[in-house]
Backbone as JSON, one array per atom type, in Angstrom:
{
  "sequence": "MPITYDIKTDFLYKKGKAEGKAEGIEEGMERKSRIVVARGYEKGLSLEEIAELADMPVEWVIAVIREIETEK",
  "N": [[0.87, -1.07, -0.16], [0.66, 1.95, -1.1], [2.09, 5.24, 0.57], [0.57, 8.18, 0.05], [1.39, 11.73, -0.35], [0.23, 14.94, 0.02], [2.35, 17.5, -1.29], [2.11, 20.12, -1.25], [0.87, 21.08, 0.87], [2.21, 21.27, 2.85], [4.26, 23.0, 5.52], [6.61, 23.49, 5.12], [7.05, 23.88, 2.35], [4.88, 25.55, 1.9], [6.32, 28.2, 3.29], [8.38, 28.32, 1.84], [7.48, 29.04, -0.65], [6.01, 31.13, -0.02], [7.93, 32.91, 0.7], [9.32, 33.35, -1.77], [7.53, 34.7, -3.51], [7.17, 36.99, -2.18], [10.12, 37.84, -2.35], [10.05, 38.09, -5.46], [8.36, 39.87, -5.72], [9.44, 42.02, -4.71], [12.1, 42.49, -6.44], [10.48, 42.83, -8.84], [9.65, 45.06, -7.95], [11.96, 46.93, -7.68], [13.21, 47.0, -10.14], [11.45, 48.14, -11.49], [11.63, 50.64, -10.44], [14.21, 51.25, -11.46], [13.91, 51.45, -14.12], [12.38, 53.69, -14.29], [14.34, 55.62, -13.34], [16.15, 55.39, -15.16], [14.81, 56.58, -16.98], [13.83, 59.53, -16.16], [16.43, 60.07, -15.87], [17.71, 60.13, -18.84], [15.52, 62.35, -19.6], [16.74, 64.52, -18.25], [16.07, 65.29, -15.51], [16.55, 66.05, -12.31], [18.51, 64.62, -9.94], [17.38, 64.8, -7.22], [14.05, 65.04, -8.05], [14.31, 62.72, -9.63], [14.58, 60.93, -7.57], [12.24, 61.18, -6.22], [10.35, 60.4, -7.3], [10.87, 57.66, -7.97], [10.69, 56.75, -5.56], [12.91, 56.63, -3.73], [15.78, 56.54, -2.37], [18.24, 59.71, -2.62], [21.0, 58.59, -3.01], [20.38, 55.82, -4.01], [19.75, 56.45, -6.13], [22.14, 57.92, -7.7], [23.7, 55.69, -7.56], [22.4, 53.93, -9.42], [22.23, 55.51, -11.64], [24.9, 55.5, -12.57], [26.11, 52.84, -12.44], [24.06, 52.62, -15.28], [25.85, 54.63, -16.66], [28.19, 52.92, -17.07], [27.41, 51.04, -18.41], [26.88, 51.96, -21.07]],
  "CA": [[0.1, -0.21, -0.04], [2.01, 3.32, -0.95], [1.94, 6.33, 0.98], [0.65, 9.27, -0.16], [1.69, 13.01, 0.82], [0.47, 16.27, -0.64], [3.75, 17.96, -0.79], [1.19, 21.86, -1.38], [0.08, 21.34, 2.19], [3.27, 21.04, 3.68], [4.3, 23.99, 5.66], [8.04, 24.41, 4.78], [6.71, 24.28, 1.31], [4.02, 26.76, 1.89], [6.65, 28.91, 3.41], [9.18, 28.52, 0.86], [6.47, 29.6, -1.73], [5.41, 32.41, -0.04], [9.34, 34.03, 0.33], [9.71, 33.26, -3.02], [6.63, 35.38, -4.09], [7.98, 38.14, -1.94], [11.0, 38.32, -3.36], [9.77, 38.16, -6.43], [7.46, 41.36, -6.07], [10.62, 43.1, -4.31], [12.78, 42.42, -7.31], [9.79, 43.89, -9.65], [9.78, 46.68, -7.39], [13.46, 47.3, -7.94], [13.72, 46.92, -11.75], [10.6, 49.36, -12.2], [12.63, 52.1, -10.15], [15.76, 51.44, -12.29], [13.56, 52.14, -15.19], [11.89, 54.98, -13.59], [15.55, 56.26, -12.94], [16.93, 55.61, -16.36], [14.01, 57.42, -18.12], [14.54, 60.63, -15.71], [18.02, 60.85, -16.17], [17.49, 60.62, -20.0], [14.96, 63.43, -19.78], [17.14, 65.41, -17.59], [15.5, 65.57, -14.58], [17.42, 66.48, -11.44], [18.65, 63.62, -8.9], [15.86, 64.75, -6.22], [13.29, 64.7, -9.08], [14.03, 61.18, -10.01], [14.91, 60.23, -6.24], [11.31, 61.24, -5.48], [9.67, 59.71, -8.73], [10.91, 55.85, -7.9], [10.7, 56.56, -4.06], [14.2, 55.93, -3.62], [16.96, 57.74, -1.84], [19.19, 60.17, -3.93], [22.55, 57.7, -2.88], [20.45, 54.72, -4.55], [19.6, 56.8, -7.74], [23.21, 58.11, -8.05], [24.55, 54.53, -7.8], [22.18, 53.41, -10.7], [22.75, 56.25, -12.82], [26.41, 54.93, -12.35], [25.77, 51.75, -13.53], [24.19, 53.05, -16.26], [26.92, 55.06, -17.88], [29.3, 52.0, -17.34], [26.78, 50.24, -19.04], [26.78, 52.31, -21.97]],
  "C": [[0.96, 1.17, 0.2], [1.3, 4.54, -0.26], [1.7, 7.56, 0.17], [0.77, 10.47, 0.29], [1.53, 14.25, -0.24], [1.29, 17.57, -0.37], [3.43, 19.46, -0.61], [0.77, 21.68, 0.02], [1.11, 21.56, 3.69], [4.12, 22.58, 4.21], [5.97, 24.53, 5.34], [7.92, 24.88, 3.08], [5.86, 25.33, 1.49], [5.12, 28.43, 2.47], [7.48, 29.29, 2.41], [8.5, 29.45, -0.17], [6.42, 31.11, -1.23], [6.94, 33.38, 0.42], [10.05, 34.1, -0.94], [8.78, 34.16, -3.57], [6.95, 36.47, -3.88], [9.29, 38.82, -1.95], [11.44, 38.38, -4.65], [9.02, 39.58, -6.83], [8.55, 42.5, -5.52], [11.24, 43.04, -5.54], [11.76, 42.96, -8.59], [9.87, 45.14, -9.38], [10.78, 47.67, -7.88], [13.7, 47.62, -9.26], [12.66, 47.98, -12.3], [10.8, 50.56, -11.58], [13.73, 52.47, -11.09], [15.16, 52.1, -13.25], [13.1, 53.69, -15.16], [13.12, 55.9, -14.06], [16.32, 56.36, -14.58], [16.24, 56.77, -17.42], [14.02, 59.22, -17.44], [15.55, 61.05, -16.04], [17.98, 61.12, -17.94], [16.96, 61.91, -20.19], [15.56, 64.52, -18.86], [16.97, 65.99, -16.25], [16.53, 65.64, -13.51], [17.48, 64.73, -10.83], [17.41, 63.42, -7.94], [14.54, 64.57, -7.15], [12.75, 63.25, -9.18], [14.21, 60.66, -8.95], [13.31, 60.05, -5.96], [10.17, 60.24, -6.74], [9.6, 57.96, -8.65], [11.02, 55.62, -6.67], [11.54, 55.49, -3.21], [15.26, 56.79, -2.71], [17.82, 58.1, -2.78], [20.55, 59.13, -3.68], [22.0, 56.72, -4.25], [20.3, 55.37, -6.22], [20.67, 57.37, -8.39], [23.82, 56.53, -8.45], [23.62, 53.55, -9.27], [22.31, 53.95, -11.66], [24.42, 55.84, -13.29], [26.69, 54.12, -13.19], [25.31, 51.92, -14.7], [25.25, 53.73, -17.02], [27.81, 53.76, -17.83], [28.51, 51.2, -18.23], [26.85, 50.56, -20.6], [28.27, 52.24, -22.82]]
}
């Protein structure tokens, strides 16, 4: 007689799935903020304006702009 186990009801499975989902959402939000920084930079907005639009600190905006410049 085989033993069956539904992995989807396991506590650790559910916890891992929730953590993965939260991590994916966070990565998506950061990716979107990077797009906002790139577009604002291309349009000549100030660092403060870009930071406000991206809802990120100015230091983070500066770091992203440096990355954009090194990729060119």
